[in-house]
Amino acid sequence: MEKGGCFWVMATELGATAPASPDLRARARTVFVLSLLAAAVSVAVCPLVGGSGLDYGRVWAGQAPDWPILINLRLPRALLALLAGAALSGSGAMFQALLRDALATPSSLGVTAASALGAVVAIAFFPSETSWFPVVWISALAGAGAVIALVAALSRSHKRFSAFTLLLTGIAVNGICSALILLLHSLAGITKAFQITHWLMGGIAAVEYPVLALLALVIVPVNIWVLRLARVLNVISYGEAWAAGRGVDCRSVTLRGFIAGTVLVGTTTAVTGPIAFVGLIVPHLLRRIVGPDYRLLLPASIFGGGAFLVVCDTISRSVLAPVEIPVGVATALLGGPFFVWILWSR
Amino acid sequence: MSLLRLVDVSFRYPGAPAVLDGISVEAREAALVAVVGPNGAGKSTLLDVVAGLKRPEAGRCLVNGLDVNRAGRDEVCRMVAHVPQQTPSGIPFTVEEVVLTGRIPYGRGLYENEEDHEAMEQAIARMRLEEFRRRRFDSLSGGEKQRVLLAAALCQQSPVLLLDEPSAHLDPENQAQLWKLLGELRDMGRLVLVVTHHLALAARHADRVWVLHHGKLAADGAADAALEPELLERVFHVPFHRYVNGEGRVFLGYGH
């Protein structure tokens, strides 16, 4: 706990006296409704904005090409950004509690790198003329699955399994996967190398509605399960000794939390590629607004992360239109300086 | 049924000598028990084993008939509240919120219920925390933090209370208050095990003293019998002197 403790203090220093909280339920309801509203507004408004302006009259009348552009391209893209942002930000907040490290991100366990390696293997070894896209998804999911298998194997050993061991294992997995990705990238031909680079930049693309439904079927229930962990995550952030003394089976919660986070991040990364920063900065920024209680922070992070990625994606496809910049660039360039400003301004 | 029963309990870390070596001891009813011994004698490990936080390599630990290594953590923590030696740091929550963590064993719903808040109010009043109940835990002094953690343990409303050096950060006034409170808890029917290096306070307040030495129970009895100078000299390697005043109060001094 001592390791991450200073960061918790840093991230939540609001003065010696915290505001009174006579009704936590009412505050939680307000945070839930406001963050849900922010997510809904972002999905409703952002698709209407873009480099090539829509004719709203035609959209209203359901006429081509504006209506199909909105419904078949921009809306599914916004919905994908919402789901991906919710998954990355929710799992980021959860990992920060489980690892008791405010710098933890969804990629801390090596899930993102393993998914990326899976995708790169598929791109490198499957002929690009065929329909390789679903193969890339499946292979990326297999990469995330390998990390789940690794965590499950570690959990069989009482002595080796701890949040700290998982964090170190994640660092090792990240290193190994990055090395293998570099190796495949250097051995691939120029076309494949370009495809690999493009995938590794991460991005939100228009996907079919059935794909969105499939993603939602995974992300929504897992996020609901994570939300139900909120009170226990509060206590785990005190340290395992205190939490265990209050009746929390830390080993079981850590294992289940890691598997849930891996499913969220693996599924998202398979479709969007790696998107940096969302899982780190969104929970941090929101912690300063709603406080450290995970009963408020988790819903705010899930919906707030979704809204943030929808806005970032809109900027990434609009600011240099018709050229699109990778959404990961937008999240880092928007969130990074803001994050530094917050740290320096305390 | 005994409140606490340890049967031939042994514990060791891998590749190290036994920290607890075949300890058998029983507390049938409410009592204030001081657990004393030199550094490394196994005092904190004993509390961890009773709390179910460490699994003994041999033996059984029963609290109110419940085997703490077989029961679920919730169930164990409704029976045993443990305040560790090290104060958690980097806690961004308020005193009230820290005290309410004692209610986790009673329900995993997202929010605490009225009963939980009542238990918190009682614990806050008993530990005299009203004036800083809404302050951040991290902004408190060491002694204040100790009192908050003790309040969280009280909020757990368990029949057995385990305190690992609870008076380490307390000034003399608060030490006296603490031991008075522990006596009250004993009177309310709780078994209170206190690891302490304050032998004089243990001699004055405890009903019973367990002296641990090299992982074994070197003595178990009433304070005046267990804190016997010859035994203490053998255990702590310094000469001890005992005085009994006209009222029968025991005073311990040590050194050459």
PDB file of N, CA, C and O in Angstrom, chain A residues 7-43:
ATOM      1  N   PHE A   7       0.612   8.484  -4.234  1.00  0.00           N
ATOM      2  CA  PHE A   7      -0.144   8.918  -5.407  1.00  0.00           C
ATOM      3  C   PHE A   7      -1.601   9.137  -5.054  1.00  0.00           C
ATOM      4  O   PHE A   7      -2.251  10.030  -5.543  1.00  0.00           O
ATOM      5  N   TRP A   8      -2.116   8.257  -4.154  1.00  0.00           N
ATOM      6  CA  TRP A   8      -3.511   8.456  -3.744  1.00  0.00           C
ATOM      7  C   TRP A   8      -3.660   9.809  -3.091  1.00  0.00           C
ATOM      8  O   TRP A   8      -4.589  10.538  -3.334  1.00  0.00           O
ATOM      9  N   VAL A   9      -2.678  10.137  -2.239  1.00  0.00           N
ATOM     10  CA  VAL A   9      -2.765  11.419  -1.550  1.00  0.00           C
ATOM     11  C   VAL A   9      -2.714  12.535  -2.573  1.00  0.00           C
ATOM     12  O   VAL A   9      -3.514  13.460  -2.569  1.00  0.00           O
ATOM     13  N   MET A  10      -1.759  12.394  -3.511  1.00  0.00           N
ATOM     14  CA  MET A  10      -1.578  13.406  -4.531  1.00  0.00           C
ATOM     15  C   MET A  10      -2.859  13.607  -5.335  1.00  0.00           C
ATOM     16  O   MET A  10      -3.297  14.717  -5.577  1.00  0.00           O
ATOM     17  N   ALA A  11      -3.464  12.470  -5.687  1.00  0.00           N
ATOM     18  CA  ALA A  11      -4.595  12.540  -6.606  1.00  0.00           C
ATOM     19  C   ALA A  11      -5.872  13.028  -5.943  1.00  0.00           C
ATOM     20  O   ALA A  11      -6.805  13.382  -6.615  1.00  0.00           O
ATOM     21  N   THR A  12      -5.905  13.023  -4.618  1.00  0.00           N
ATOM     22  CA  THR A  12      -7.184  13.326  -3.988  1.00  0.00           C
ATOM     23  C   THR A  12      -7.086  14.412  -2.934  1.00  0.00           C
ATOM     24  O   THR A  12      -8.018  14.600  -2.182  1.00  0.00           O
ATOM     25  N   GLU A  13      -5.964  15.100  -2.903  1.00  0.00           N
ATOM     26  CA  GLU A  13      -5.781  16.116  -1.869  1.00  0.00           C
ATOM     27  C   GLU A  13      -6.773  17.248  -2.087  1.00  0.00           C
ATOM     28  O   GLU A  13      -6.656  18.034  -3.016  1.00  0.00           O
ATOM     29  N   LEU A  14      -7.789  17.295  -1.242  1.00  0.00           N
ATOM     30  CA  LEU A  14      -8.810  18.337  -1.403  1.00  0.00           C
ATOM     31  C   LEU A  14      -8.863  19.213  -0.163  1.00  0.00           C
ATOM     32  O   LEU A  14      -9.849  19.862   0.107  1.00  0.00           O
ATOM     33  N   GLY A  15      -7.802  19.165   0.613  1.00  0.00           N
ATOM     34  CA  GLY A  15      -7.800  19.878   1.886  1.00  0.00           C
ATOM     35  C   GLY A  15      -8.014  18.896   3.009  1.00  0.00           C
ATOM     36  O   GLY A  15      -8.426  17.767   2.797  1.00  0.00           O
ATOM     37  N   ALA A  16      -7.706  19.356   4.227  1.00  0.00           N
ATOM     38  CA  ALA A  16      -7.745  18.436   5.363  1.00  0.00           C
ATOM     39  C   ALA A  16      -9.161  18.021   5.719  1.00  0.00           C
ATOM     40  O   ALA A  16      -9.398  16.949   6.230  1.00  0.00           O
ATOM     41  N   THR A  17     -10.119  18.881   5.452  1.00  0.00           N
ATOM     42  CA  THR A  17     -11.486  18.541   5.802  1.00  0.00           C
ATOM     43  C   THR A  17     -12.284  18.213   4.551  1.00  0.00           C
ATOM     44  O   THR A  17     -12.427  19.042   3.674  1.00  0.00           O
ATOM     45  N   ALA A  18     -12.752  16.974   4.476  1.00  0.00           N
ATOM     46  CA  ALA A  18     -13.527  16.571   3.307  1.00  0.00           C
ATOM     47  C   ALA A  18     -14.942  17.097   3.458  1.00  0.00           C
ATOM     48  O   ALA A  18     -15.412  17.317   4.570  1.00  0.00           O
ATOM     49  N   PRO A  19     -15.645  17.302   2.352  1.00  0.00           N
ATOM     50  CA  PRO A  19     -17.007  17.782   2.462  1.00  0.00           C
ATOM     51  C   PRO A  19     -17.896  16.743   3.143  1.00  0.00           C
ATOM     52  O   PRO A  19     -17.688  15.556   2.988  1.00  0.00           O
ATOM     53  N   ALA A  20     -18.873  17.231   3.888  1.00  0.00           N
ATOM     54  CA  ALA A  20     -19.783  16.305   4.559  1.00  0.00           C
ATOM     55  C   ALA A  20     -20.589  15.544   3.517  1.00  0.00           C
ATOM     56  O   ALA A  20     -20.904  16.063   2.456  1.00  0.00           O
ATOM     57  N   SER A  21     -20.879  14.287   3.802  1.00  0.00           N
ATOM     58  CA  SER A  21     -21.648  13.518   2.836  1.00  0.00           C
ATOM     59  C   SER A  21     -22.853  12.915   3.531  1.00  0.00           C
ATOM     60  O   SER A  21     -22.846  11.757   3.898  1.00  0.00           O
ATOM     61  N   PRO A  22     -23.902  13.761   3.753  1.00  0.00           N
ATOM     62  CA  PRO A  22     -25.046  13.281   4.509  1.00  0.00           C
ATOM     63  C   PRO A  22     -25.784  12.177   3.772  1.00  0.00           C
ATOM     64  O   PRO A  22     -26.349  11.295   4.370  1.00  0.00           O
ATOM     65  N   ASP A  23     -25.793  12.221   2.474  1.00  0.00           N
ATOM     66  CA  ASP A  23     -26.524  11.190   1.748  1.00  0.00           C
ATOM     67  C   ASP A  23     -25.726  10.751   0.536  1.00  0.00           C
ATOM     68  O   ASP A  23     -25.797  11.343  -0.539  1.00  0.00           O
ATOM     69  N   LEU A  24     -24.966   9.701   0.761  1.00  0.00           N
ATOM     70  CA  LEU A  24     -24.105   9.188  -0.310  1.00  0.00           C
ATOM     71  C   LEU A  24     -24.937   8.686  -1.489  1.00  0.00           C
ATOM     72  O   LEU A  24     -24.576   8.871  -2.645  1.00  0.00           O
ATOM     73  N   ARG A  25     -26.082   8.081  -1.143  1.00  0.00           N
ATOM     74  CA  ARG A  25     -26.939   7.558  -2.214  1.00  0.00           C
ATOM     75  C   ARG A  25     -27.373   8.673  -3.158  1.00  0.00           C
ATOM     76  O   ARG A  25     -27.359   8.510  -4.379  1.00  0.00           O
ATOM     77  N   ALA A  26     -27.750   9.826  -2.585  1.00  0.00           N
ATOM     78  CA  ALA A  26     -28.216  10.938  -3.411  1.00  0.00           C
ATOM     79  C   ALA A  26     -27.083  11.452  -4.289  1.00  0.00           C
ATOM     80  O   ALA A  26     -27.278  11.719  -5.482  1.00  0.00           O
ATOM     81  N   ARG A  27     -25.874  11.551  -3.700  1.00  0.00           N
ATOM     82  CA  ARG A  27     -24.725  12.004  -4.493  1.00  0.00           C
ATOM     83  C   ARG A  27     -24.423  11.012  -5.611  1.00  0.00           C
ATOM     84  O   ARG A  27     -24.128  11.392  -6.745  1.00  0.00           O
ATOM     85  N   ALA A  28     -24.499   9.719  -5.270  1.00  0.00           N
ATOM     86  CA  ALA A  28     -24.209   8.686  -6.277  1.00  0.00           C
ATOM     87  C   ALA A  28     -25.225   8.744  -7.411  1.00  0.00           C
ATOM     88  O   ALA A  28     -24.879   8.605  -8.584  1.00  0.00           O
ATOM     89  N   ARG A  29     -26.487   8.983  -7.028  1.00  0.00           N
ATOM     90  CA  ARG A  29     -27.540   9.085  -8.060  1.00  0.00           C
ATOM     91  C   ARG A  29     -27.257  10.264  -8.975  1.00  0.00           C
ATOM     92  O   ARG A  29     -27.345  10.155 -10.202  1.00  0.00           O
ATOM     93  N   THR A  30     -26.891  11.401  -8.376  1.00  0.00           N
ATOM     94  CA  THR A  30     -26.621  12.607  -9.167  1.00  0.00           C
ATOM     95  C   THR A  30     -25.459  12.362 -10.124  1.00  0.00           C
ATOM     96  O   THR A  30     -25.534  12.688 -11.318  1.00  0.00           O
ATOM     97  N   VAL A  31     -24.366  11.764  -9.581  1.00  0.00           N
ATOM     98  CA  VAL A  31     -23.191  11.496 -10.416  1.00  0.00           C
ATOM     99  C   VAL A  31     -23.568  10.551 -11.557  1.00  0.00           C
ATOM    100  O   VAL A  31     -23.188  10.759 -12.714  1.00  0.00           O
ATOM    101  N   PHE A  32     -24.355   9.521 -11.234  1.00  0.00           N
ATOM    102  CA  PHE A  32     -24.752   8.537 -12.245  1.00  0.00           C
ATOM    103  C   PHE A  32     -25.550   9.210 -13.355  1.00  0.00           C
ATOM    104  O   PHE A  32     -25.246   9.048 -14.542  1.00  0.00           O
ATOM    105  N   VAL A  33     -26.545   9.990 -12.955  1.00  0.00           N
ATOM    106  CA  VAL A  33     -27.429  10.620 -13.951  1.00  0.00           C
ATOM    107  C   VAL A  33     -26.640  11.624 -14.811  1.00  0.00           C
ATOM    108  O   VAL A  33     -26.756  11.625 -16.038  1.00  0.00           O
ATOM    109  N   LEU A  34     -25.798  12.443 -14.153  1.00  0.00           N
ATOM    110  CA  LEU A  34     -25.055  13.465 -14.905  1.00  0.00           C
ATOM    111  C   LEU A  34     -24.058  12.832 -15.871  1.00  0.00           C
ATOM    112  O   LEU A  34     -23.920  13.272 -17.021  1.00  0.00           O
ATOM    113  N   SER A  35     -23.373  11.773 -15.418  1.00  0.00           N
ATOM    114  CA  SER A  35     -22.383  11.167 -16.315  1.00  0.00           C
ATOM    115  C   SER A  35     -23.080  10.401 -17.445  1.00  0.00           C
ATOM    116  O   SER A  35     -22.611  10.388 -18.583  1.00  0.00           O
ATOM    117  N   LEU A  36     -24.227   9.790 -17.139  1.00  0.00           N
ATOM    118  CA  LEU A  36     -25.003   9.114 -18.189  1.00  0.00           C
ATOM    119  C   LEU A  36     -25.481  10.141 -19.221  1.00  0.00           C
ATOM    120  O   LEU A  36     -25.436   9.913 -20.436  1.00  0.00           O
ATOM    121  N   LEU A  37     -25.892  11.284 -18.705  1.00  0.00           N
ATOM    122  CA  LEU A  37     -26.363  12.374 -19.576  1.00  0.00           C
ATOM    123  C   LEU A  37     -25.223  12.858 -20.480  1.00  0.00           C
ATOM    124  O   LEU A  37     -25.427  13.078 -21.691  1.00  0.00           O
ATOM    125  N   ALA A  38     -24.025  12.984 -19.886  1.00  0.00           N
ATOM    126  CA  ALA A  38     -22.868  13.427 -20.677  1.00  0.00           C
ATOM    127  C   ALA A  38     -22.588  12.437 -21.799  1.00  0.00           C
ATOM    128  O   ALA A  38     -22.332  12.835 -22.953  1.00  0.00           O
ATOM    129  N   ALA A  39     -22.678  11.149 -21.480  1.00  0.00           N
ATOM    130  CA  ALA A  39     -22.442  10.121 -22.491  1.00  0.00           C
ATOM    131  C   ALA A  39     -23.513  10.194 -23.588  1.00  0.00           C
ATOM    132  O   ALA A  39     -23.202  10.133 -24.788  1.00  0.00           O
ATOM    133  N   ALA A  40     -24.774  10.346 -23.154  1.00  0.00           N
ATOM    134  CA  ALA A  40     -25.879  10.383 -24.123  1.00  0.00           C
ATOM    135  C   ALA A  40     -25.762  11.607 -25.034  1.00  0.00           C
ATOM    136  O   ALA A  40     -25.945  11.506 -26.262  1.00  0.00           O
ATOM    137  N   VAL A  41     -25.428  12.750 -24.442  1.00  0.00           N
ATOM    138  CA  VAL A  41     -25.303  13.979 -25.237  1.00  0.00           C
ATOM    139  C   VAL A  41     -24.160  13.835 -26.239  1.00  0.00           C
ATOM    140  O   VAL A  41     -24.284  14.224 -27.418  1.00  0.00           O
ATOM    141  N   SER A  42     -23.051  13.237 -25.810  1.00  0.00           N
ATOM    142  CA  SER A  42     -21.911  13.097 -26.733  1.00  0.00           C
ATOM    143  C   SER A  42     -22.292  12.227 -27.933  1.00  0.00           C
ATOM    144  O   SER A  42     -21.941  12.543 -29.068  1.00  0.00           O
ATOM    145  N   VAL A  43     -23.042  11.166 -27.679  1.00  0.00           N
ATOM    146  CA  VAL A  43     -23.441  10.274 -28.785  1.00  0.00           C
ATOM    147  C   VAL A  43     -24.489  10.946 -29.671  1.00  0.00           C
ATOM    148  O   VAL A  43     -24.529  10.731 -30.883  1.00  0.00           O
TER     149      VAL A  43
END
